[in-house]
Coordinates of C-alpha atoms and ligand atoms in Angstrom, one line a residue:
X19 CA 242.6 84.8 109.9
X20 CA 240.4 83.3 112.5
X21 CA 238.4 85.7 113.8
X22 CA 237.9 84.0 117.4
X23 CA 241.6 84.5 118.0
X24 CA 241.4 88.3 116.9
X25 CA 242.8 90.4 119.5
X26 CA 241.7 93.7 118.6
X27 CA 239.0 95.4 121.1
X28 CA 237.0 97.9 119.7
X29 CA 233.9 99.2 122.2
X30 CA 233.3 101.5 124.8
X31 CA 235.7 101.3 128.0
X32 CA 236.7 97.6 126.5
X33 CA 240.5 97.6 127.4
X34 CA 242.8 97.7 124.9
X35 CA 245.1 94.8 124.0
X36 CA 247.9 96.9 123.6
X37 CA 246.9 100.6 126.0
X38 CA 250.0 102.4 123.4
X39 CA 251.1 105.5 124.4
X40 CA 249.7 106.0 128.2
X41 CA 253.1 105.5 130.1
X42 CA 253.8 109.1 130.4
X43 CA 249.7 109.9 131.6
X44 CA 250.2 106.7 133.3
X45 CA 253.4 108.3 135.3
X46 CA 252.1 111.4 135.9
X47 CA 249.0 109.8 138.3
X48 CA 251.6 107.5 140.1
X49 CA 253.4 110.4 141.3
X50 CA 250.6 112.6 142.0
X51 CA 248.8 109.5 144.4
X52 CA 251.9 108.5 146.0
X53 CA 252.9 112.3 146.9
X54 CA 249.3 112.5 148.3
X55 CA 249.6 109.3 150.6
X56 CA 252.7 110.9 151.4
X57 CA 250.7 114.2 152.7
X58 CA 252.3 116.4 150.3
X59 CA 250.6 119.4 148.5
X60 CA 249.4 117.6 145.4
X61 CA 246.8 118.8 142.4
X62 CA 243.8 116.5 141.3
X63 CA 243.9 115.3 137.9
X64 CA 241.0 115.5 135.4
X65 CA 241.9 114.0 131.8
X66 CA 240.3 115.9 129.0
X67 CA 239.4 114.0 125.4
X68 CA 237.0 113.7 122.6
X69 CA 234.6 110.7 122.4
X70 CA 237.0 107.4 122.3
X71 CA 240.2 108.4 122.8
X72 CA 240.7 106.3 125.8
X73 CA 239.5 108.1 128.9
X74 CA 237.8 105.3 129.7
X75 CA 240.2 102.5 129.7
X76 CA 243.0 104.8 131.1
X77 CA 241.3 105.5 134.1
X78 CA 241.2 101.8 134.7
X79 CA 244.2 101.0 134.6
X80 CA 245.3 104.0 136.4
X81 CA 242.8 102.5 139.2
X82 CA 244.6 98.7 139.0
X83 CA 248.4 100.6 138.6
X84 CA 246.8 102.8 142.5
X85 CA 245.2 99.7 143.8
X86 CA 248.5 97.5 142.9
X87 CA 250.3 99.7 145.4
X88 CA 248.1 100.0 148.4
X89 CA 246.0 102.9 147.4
X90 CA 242.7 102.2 148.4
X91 CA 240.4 103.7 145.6
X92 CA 236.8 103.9 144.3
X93 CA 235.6 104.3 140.9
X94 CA 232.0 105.5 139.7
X95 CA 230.7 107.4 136.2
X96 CA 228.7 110.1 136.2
X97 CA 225.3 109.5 134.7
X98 CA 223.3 112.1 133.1
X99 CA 220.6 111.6 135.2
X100 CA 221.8 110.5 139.1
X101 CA 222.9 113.4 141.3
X102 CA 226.8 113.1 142.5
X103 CA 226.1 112.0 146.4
X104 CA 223.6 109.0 144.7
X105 CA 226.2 107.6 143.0
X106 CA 229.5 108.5 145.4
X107 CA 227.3 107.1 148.5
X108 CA 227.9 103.4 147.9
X109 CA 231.4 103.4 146.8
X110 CA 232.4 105.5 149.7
X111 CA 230.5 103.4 152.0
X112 CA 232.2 100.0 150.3
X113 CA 236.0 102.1 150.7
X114 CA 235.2 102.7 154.5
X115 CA 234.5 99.1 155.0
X116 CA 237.8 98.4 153.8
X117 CA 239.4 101.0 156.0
X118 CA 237.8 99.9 159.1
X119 CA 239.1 96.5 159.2
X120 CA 242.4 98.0 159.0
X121 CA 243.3 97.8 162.9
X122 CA 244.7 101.2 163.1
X123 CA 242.1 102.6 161.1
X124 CA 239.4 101.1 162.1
X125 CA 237.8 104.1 165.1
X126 CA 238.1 106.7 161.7
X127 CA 236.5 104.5 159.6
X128 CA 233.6 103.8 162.0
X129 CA 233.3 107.5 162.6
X130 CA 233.2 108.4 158.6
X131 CA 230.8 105.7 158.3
X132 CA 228.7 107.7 160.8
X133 CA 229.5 110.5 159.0
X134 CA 227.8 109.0 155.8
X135 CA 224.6 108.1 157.6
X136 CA 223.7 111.7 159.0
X137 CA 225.1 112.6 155.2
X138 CA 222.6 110.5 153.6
X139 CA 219.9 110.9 155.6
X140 CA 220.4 114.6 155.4
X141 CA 220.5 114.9 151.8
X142 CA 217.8 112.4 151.2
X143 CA 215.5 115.0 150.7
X144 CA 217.2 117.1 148.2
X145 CA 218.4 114.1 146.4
X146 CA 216.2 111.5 146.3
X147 CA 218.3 108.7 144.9
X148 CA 220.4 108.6 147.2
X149 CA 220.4 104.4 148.3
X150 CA 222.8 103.5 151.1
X151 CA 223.4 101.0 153.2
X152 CA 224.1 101.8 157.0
X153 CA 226.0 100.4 158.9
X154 CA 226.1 103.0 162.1
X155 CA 223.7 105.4 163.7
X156 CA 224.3 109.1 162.6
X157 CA 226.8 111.5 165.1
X158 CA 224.8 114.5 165.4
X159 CA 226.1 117.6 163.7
X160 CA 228.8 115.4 161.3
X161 CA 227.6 115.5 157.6
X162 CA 224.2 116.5 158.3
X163 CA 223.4 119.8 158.1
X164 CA 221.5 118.9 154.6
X165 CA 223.6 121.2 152.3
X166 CA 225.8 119.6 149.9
X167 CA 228.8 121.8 149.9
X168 CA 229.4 121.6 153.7
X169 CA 228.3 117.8 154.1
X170 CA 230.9 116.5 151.6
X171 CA 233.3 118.6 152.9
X172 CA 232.5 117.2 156.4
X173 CA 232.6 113.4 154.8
X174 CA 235.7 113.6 152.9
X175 CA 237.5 115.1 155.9
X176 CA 236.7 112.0 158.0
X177 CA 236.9 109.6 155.1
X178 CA 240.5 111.1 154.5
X179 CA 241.4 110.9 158.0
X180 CA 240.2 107.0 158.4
X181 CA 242.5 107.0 154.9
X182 CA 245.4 108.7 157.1
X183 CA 245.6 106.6 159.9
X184 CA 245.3 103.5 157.7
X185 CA 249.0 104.8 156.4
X186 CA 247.3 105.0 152.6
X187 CA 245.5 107.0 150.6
X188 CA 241.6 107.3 148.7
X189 CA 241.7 108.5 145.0
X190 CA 238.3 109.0 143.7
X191 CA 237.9 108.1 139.9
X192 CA 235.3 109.9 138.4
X193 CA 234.0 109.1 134.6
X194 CA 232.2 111.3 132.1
X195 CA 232.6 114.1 135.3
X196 CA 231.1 116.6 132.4
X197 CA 228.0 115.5 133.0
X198 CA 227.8 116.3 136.7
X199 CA 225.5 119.2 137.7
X200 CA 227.5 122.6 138.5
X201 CA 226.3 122.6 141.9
X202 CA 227.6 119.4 142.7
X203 CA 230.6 120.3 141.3
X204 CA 231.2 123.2 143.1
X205 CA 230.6 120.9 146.3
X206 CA 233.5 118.4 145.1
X207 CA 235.7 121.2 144.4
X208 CA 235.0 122.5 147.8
X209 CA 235.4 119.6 150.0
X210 CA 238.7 118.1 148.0
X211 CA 240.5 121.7 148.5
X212 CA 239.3 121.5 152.2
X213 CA 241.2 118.0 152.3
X214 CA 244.3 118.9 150.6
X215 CA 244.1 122.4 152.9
X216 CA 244.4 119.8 155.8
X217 CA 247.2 118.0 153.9
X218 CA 244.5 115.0 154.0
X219 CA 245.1 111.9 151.5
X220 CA 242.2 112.2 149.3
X221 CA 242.3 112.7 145.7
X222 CA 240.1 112.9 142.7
X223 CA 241.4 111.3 139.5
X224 CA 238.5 112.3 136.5
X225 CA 238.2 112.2 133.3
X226 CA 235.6 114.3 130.8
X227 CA 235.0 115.8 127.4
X228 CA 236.7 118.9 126.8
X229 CA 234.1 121.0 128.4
X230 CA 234.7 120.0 131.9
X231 CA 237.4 122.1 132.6
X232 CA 234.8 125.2 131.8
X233 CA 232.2 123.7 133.6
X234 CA 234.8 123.6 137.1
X235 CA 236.0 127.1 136.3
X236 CA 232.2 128.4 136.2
X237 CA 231.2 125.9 139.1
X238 CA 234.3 127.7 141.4
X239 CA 236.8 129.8 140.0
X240 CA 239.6 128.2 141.7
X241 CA 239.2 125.7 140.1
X242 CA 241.7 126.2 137.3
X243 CA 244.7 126.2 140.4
X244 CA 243.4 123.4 142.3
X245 CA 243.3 120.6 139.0
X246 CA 245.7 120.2 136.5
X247 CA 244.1 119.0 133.0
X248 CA 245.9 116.9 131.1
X249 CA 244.6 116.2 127.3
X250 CA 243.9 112.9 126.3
X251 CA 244.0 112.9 122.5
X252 CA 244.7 110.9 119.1
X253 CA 247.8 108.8 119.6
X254 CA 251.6 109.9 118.1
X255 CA 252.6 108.1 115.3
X256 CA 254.6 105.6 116.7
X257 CA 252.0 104.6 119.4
X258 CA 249.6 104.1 117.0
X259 CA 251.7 101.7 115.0
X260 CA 252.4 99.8 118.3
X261 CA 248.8 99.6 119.3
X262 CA 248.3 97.9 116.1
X263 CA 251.3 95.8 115.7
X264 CA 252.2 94.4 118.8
X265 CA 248.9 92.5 119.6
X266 CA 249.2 91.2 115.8
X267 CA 253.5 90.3 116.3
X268 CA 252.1 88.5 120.1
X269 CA 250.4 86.3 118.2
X270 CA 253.2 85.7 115.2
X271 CA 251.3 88.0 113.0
X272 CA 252.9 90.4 110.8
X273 CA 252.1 94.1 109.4
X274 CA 253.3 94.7 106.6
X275 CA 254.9 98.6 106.6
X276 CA 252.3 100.2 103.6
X277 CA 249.7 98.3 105.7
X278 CA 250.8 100.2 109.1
X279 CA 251.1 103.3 107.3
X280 CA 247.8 102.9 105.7
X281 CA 245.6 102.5 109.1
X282 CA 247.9 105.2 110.9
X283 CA 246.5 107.4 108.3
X284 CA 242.8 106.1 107.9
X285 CA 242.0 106.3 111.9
X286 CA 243.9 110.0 112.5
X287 CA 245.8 108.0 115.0
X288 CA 242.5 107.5 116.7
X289 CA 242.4 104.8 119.7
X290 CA 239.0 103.4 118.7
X291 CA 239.8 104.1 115.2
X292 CA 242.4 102.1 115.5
X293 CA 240.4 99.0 116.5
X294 CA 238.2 98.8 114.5
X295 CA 240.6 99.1 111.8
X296 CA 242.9 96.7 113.5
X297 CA 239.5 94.2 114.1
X298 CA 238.6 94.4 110.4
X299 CA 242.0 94.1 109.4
X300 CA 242.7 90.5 110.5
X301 CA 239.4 89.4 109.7
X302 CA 240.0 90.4 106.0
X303 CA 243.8 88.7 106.1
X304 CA 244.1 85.0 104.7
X305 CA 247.4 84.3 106.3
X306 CA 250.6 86.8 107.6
X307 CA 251.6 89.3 107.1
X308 CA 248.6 91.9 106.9
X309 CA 249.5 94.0 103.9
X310 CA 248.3 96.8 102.3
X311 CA 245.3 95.1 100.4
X312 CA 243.6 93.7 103.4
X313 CA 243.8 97.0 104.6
X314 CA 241.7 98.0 102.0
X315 CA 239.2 95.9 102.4
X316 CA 239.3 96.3 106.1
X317 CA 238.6 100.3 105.6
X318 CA 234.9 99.9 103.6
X319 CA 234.5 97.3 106.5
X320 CA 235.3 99.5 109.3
X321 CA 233.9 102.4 108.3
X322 CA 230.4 100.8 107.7
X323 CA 231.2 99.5 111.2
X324 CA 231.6 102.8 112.9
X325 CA 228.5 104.3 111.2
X326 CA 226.7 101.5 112.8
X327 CA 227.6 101.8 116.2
X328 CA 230.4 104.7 117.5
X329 CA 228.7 107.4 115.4
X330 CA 225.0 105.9 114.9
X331 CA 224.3 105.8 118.8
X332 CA 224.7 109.6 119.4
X333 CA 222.9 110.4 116.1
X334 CA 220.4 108.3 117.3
X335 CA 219.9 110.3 120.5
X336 CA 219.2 113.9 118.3
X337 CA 216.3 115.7 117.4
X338 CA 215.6 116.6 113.7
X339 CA 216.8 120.2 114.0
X340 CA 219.7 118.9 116.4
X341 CA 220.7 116.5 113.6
X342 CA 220.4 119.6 110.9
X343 CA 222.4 121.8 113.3
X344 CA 225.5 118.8 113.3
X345 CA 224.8 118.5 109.4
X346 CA 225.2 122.4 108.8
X347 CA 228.3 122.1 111.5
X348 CA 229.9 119.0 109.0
X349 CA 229.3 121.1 105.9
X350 CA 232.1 123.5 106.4
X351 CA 234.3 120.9 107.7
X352 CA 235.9 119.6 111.0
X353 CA 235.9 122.6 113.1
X354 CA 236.0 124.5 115.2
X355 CA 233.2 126.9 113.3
X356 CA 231.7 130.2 114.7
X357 CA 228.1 130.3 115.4
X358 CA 227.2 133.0 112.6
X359 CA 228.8 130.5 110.0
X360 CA 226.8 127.8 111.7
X361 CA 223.5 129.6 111.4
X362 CA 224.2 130.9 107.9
X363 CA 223.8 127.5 106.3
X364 CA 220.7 127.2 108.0
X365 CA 219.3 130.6 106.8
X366 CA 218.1 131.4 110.7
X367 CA 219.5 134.2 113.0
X368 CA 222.1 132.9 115.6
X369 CA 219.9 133.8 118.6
X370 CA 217.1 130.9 117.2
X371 CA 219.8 128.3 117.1
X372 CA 220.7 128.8 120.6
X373 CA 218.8 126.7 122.3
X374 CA 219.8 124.0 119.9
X375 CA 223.1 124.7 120.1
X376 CA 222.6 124.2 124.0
X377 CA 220.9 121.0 124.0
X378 CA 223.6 119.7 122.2
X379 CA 226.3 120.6 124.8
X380 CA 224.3 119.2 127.2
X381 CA 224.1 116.2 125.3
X382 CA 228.0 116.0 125.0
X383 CA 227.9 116.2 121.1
X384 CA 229.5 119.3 121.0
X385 CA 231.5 122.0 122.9
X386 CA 232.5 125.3 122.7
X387 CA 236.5 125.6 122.9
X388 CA 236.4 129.5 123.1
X389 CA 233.5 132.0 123.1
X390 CA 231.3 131.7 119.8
X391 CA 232.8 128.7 118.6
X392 CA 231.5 125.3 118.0
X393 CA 233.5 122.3 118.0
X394 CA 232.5 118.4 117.3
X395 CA 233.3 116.1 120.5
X396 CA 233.3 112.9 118.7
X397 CA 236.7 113.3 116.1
X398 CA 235.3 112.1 112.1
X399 CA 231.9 113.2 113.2
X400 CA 231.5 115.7 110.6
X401 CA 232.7 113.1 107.7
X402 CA 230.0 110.9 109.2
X403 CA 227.1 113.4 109.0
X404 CA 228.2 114.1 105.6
X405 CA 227.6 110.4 104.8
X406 CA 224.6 110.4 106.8
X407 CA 222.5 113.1 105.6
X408 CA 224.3 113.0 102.4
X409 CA 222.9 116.3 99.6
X410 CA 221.2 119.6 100.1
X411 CA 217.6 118.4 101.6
X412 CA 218.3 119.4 105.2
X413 CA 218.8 122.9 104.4
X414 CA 215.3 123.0 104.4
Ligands
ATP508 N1 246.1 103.7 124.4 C1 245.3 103.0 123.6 N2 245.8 102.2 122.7 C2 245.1 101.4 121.9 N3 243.7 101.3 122.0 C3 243.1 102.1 122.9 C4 243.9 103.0 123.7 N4 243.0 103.6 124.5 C5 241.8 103.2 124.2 N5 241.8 102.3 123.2 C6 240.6 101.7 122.6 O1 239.8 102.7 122.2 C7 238.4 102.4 122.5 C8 237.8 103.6 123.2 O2 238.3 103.6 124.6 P1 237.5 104.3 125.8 O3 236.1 103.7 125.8 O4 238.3 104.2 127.0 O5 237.4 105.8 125.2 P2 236.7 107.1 125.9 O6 237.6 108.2 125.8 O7 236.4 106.7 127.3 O8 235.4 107.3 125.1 P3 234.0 108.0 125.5 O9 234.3 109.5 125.6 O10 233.1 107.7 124.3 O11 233.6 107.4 126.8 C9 238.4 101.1 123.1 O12 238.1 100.1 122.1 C10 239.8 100.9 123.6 O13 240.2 99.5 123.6
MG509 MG1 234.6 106.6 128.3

């Protein structure tokens, strides 16, 4: 079928045409934001999910659902390499803007937006990426005392005031929140239990691999009471058949059942599995219904896909012995494996491998789901290396 008229959207944070599946996660945030405007005693929510489940995506919508209802929010990602306060700076300072044309909001906002001066000019030192625009001199003694953990307490307290007497509320979204430094994290933690201590409307809405909630328990040990963290995972049955089907039956496309069936089982029920199936899928179909034999053809097609780009870019990113390390890791199968297994197919002693084994968590590729075991972040990953570095030559 004609391929500009395809509707599938496989990609990285590409929304969905169909997001399957979500309404309950979906739910879950529209209560917690609207309790928290509200001033009531509400947790933060960080969603937790392998590589391309649809952390991404969610998280946007969930912003558009918060933003549809008078929730003023901001939304940022968490590179590897910029410190929180560079990247939190700018979108705070664009949200206070906001606030401060808000008439009965608009003395807090000014203040907050003094409070993010002395904060930036404080912290420029220690983080040197830290580019902000200001619009208002610094208040001595608000946000300035040049350590993290008390500044950002200090800003998010007048930030959630000016959010207060606007009548609304701020959620922070946060993206790929794994990847912020433990300090930092510690200094969030801190200044968002401050705010909810003060029954303040300022929430944080993240989502992370499933690391993160390890990395906030080691970065405060609180942590774990303060957040709740919902999984974001392969889709059920029925919500993957609907992610598939309904963009196809919007159009006056059919699926035939074997066909459903057959990509509910090829993609594990994964969201951008299920894309890239679905993609491939109508571009192998002459005319509806998609049956069973286009699926077919769709699977070599989408596989080869997927090794191209999902699964290619992070092996792209490894070293040699990181890529061995994955490739021992995919030779006894999906996981979760224990380091001495690990190690074993390698012929080296644990200890050597942990640096390795490090890099790789810090990398995202893999995490550690309970003490000595190893666990692949990207779901199929270990079918892939198998493809990839295919016979015995990187035992060696
Ligand atoms: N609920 C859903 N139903 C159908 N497709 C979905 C759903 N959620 C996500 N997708 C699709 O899955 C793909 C991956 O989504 P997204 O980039 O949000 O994942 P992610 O969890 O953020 O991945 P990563 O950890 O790599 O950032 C996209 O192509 C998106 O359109
Ligand atoms: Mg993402």
């Amino acid at each position: 079928m004609d391929p500009v008229t395809n509707p599938y959207a496989p990609g990285a944070g590409t929304p969905p045409p169909e997001l399957a599946g979500r309404d309950e996660l979906r739910e879950t945030i529209r209560i917690a934001l609207a309790r928290v405007r509200a001033g009531r005693p509400t947790k933060s929510v960080l969603m937790v999910g392998l590589r391309g489940v649809g952390k991404t995506v969610l998280l946007d919508r969930m912003r558009e659902d918060a933003e549809a209802s008078g929730i003023h929010t901001i939304r940022v990602e968490a590179p590897e390499s910029r410190s929180l306060p560079a990247i939190l700076a700018p979108q705070l300072r664009q949200a206070l803007l906001r606030l401060s044309r808000i008439a009965k909001a608009t003395e807090f906002a000014q203040r907050a937006l003094r409070g993010l001066a002395g904060f930036a000019k404080a912290l420029k030192m220690k983080y040197q990426d830290i580019e902000v625009g200001l619009d208002f001199e610094p208040e001595p003694g608000l946000a300035d005392n040049g350590d993290l953990e008390h500044d950002l307490q200090a800003l998010l307290e007048v930030t959630g005031s000016a959010a207060k007497a606007a009548g609304t509320a701020l959620a922070i979204f946060v993206d790929e929140l794994q990847y912020v430094e433990e300090e930092e994290l510690a200094a969030l933690i801190t200044a968002l239990h401050r705010a909810a201590q003060r029954s303040l409307p300022v929430v944080l809405v993240g989502a992370g691999l499933p690391q993160l909630p390890g990395r906030m328990g080691r970065a405060k040990s609180y942590a774990e009471r303060l957040f709740d963290f919902p999984q974001v995972g392969a889709l059920s049955a029925a919500a993957a058949r609907i992610a598939i089907a309904k963009p196809a039956s919007d159009q006056g496309v059919e699926v035939t059942e074997d066909a459903l069936q057959r990509i509910v089982q090829e993609t594990h029920r994964y969201p951008y599995f299920l894309q890239e199936w679905g993609k491939h899928a109508w571009d192998a179909t002459k005319a509806s219904p998609i049956a069973l034999h286009d699926v077919e053809l769709a699977s070599q097609a989408a596989i080869a896909a997927l090794d191209e780009s999902f699964f290619r870019v992070r092996f792209d990113r490894l070293t040699p012995l990181e890529k061995r390390y994955l490739r021992a890791m995919a030779e006894l199968g999906p996981g979760p494996h224990r380091s001495g297994d690990i190690s074993d197919q390698l012929d080296r002693e644990v200890t050597s491998l942990g640096p390795t084994r490090s890099q790789l968590i810090a990398k995202g590729m893999i995490w550690s789901p309970s003490h000595g075991d190893t666990a692949f972040t990207v779901p199929l990953f270990d079918e892939f290396m198998r493809r990839i570095m295919p016979g015995n030559d990187w035992k060696q």
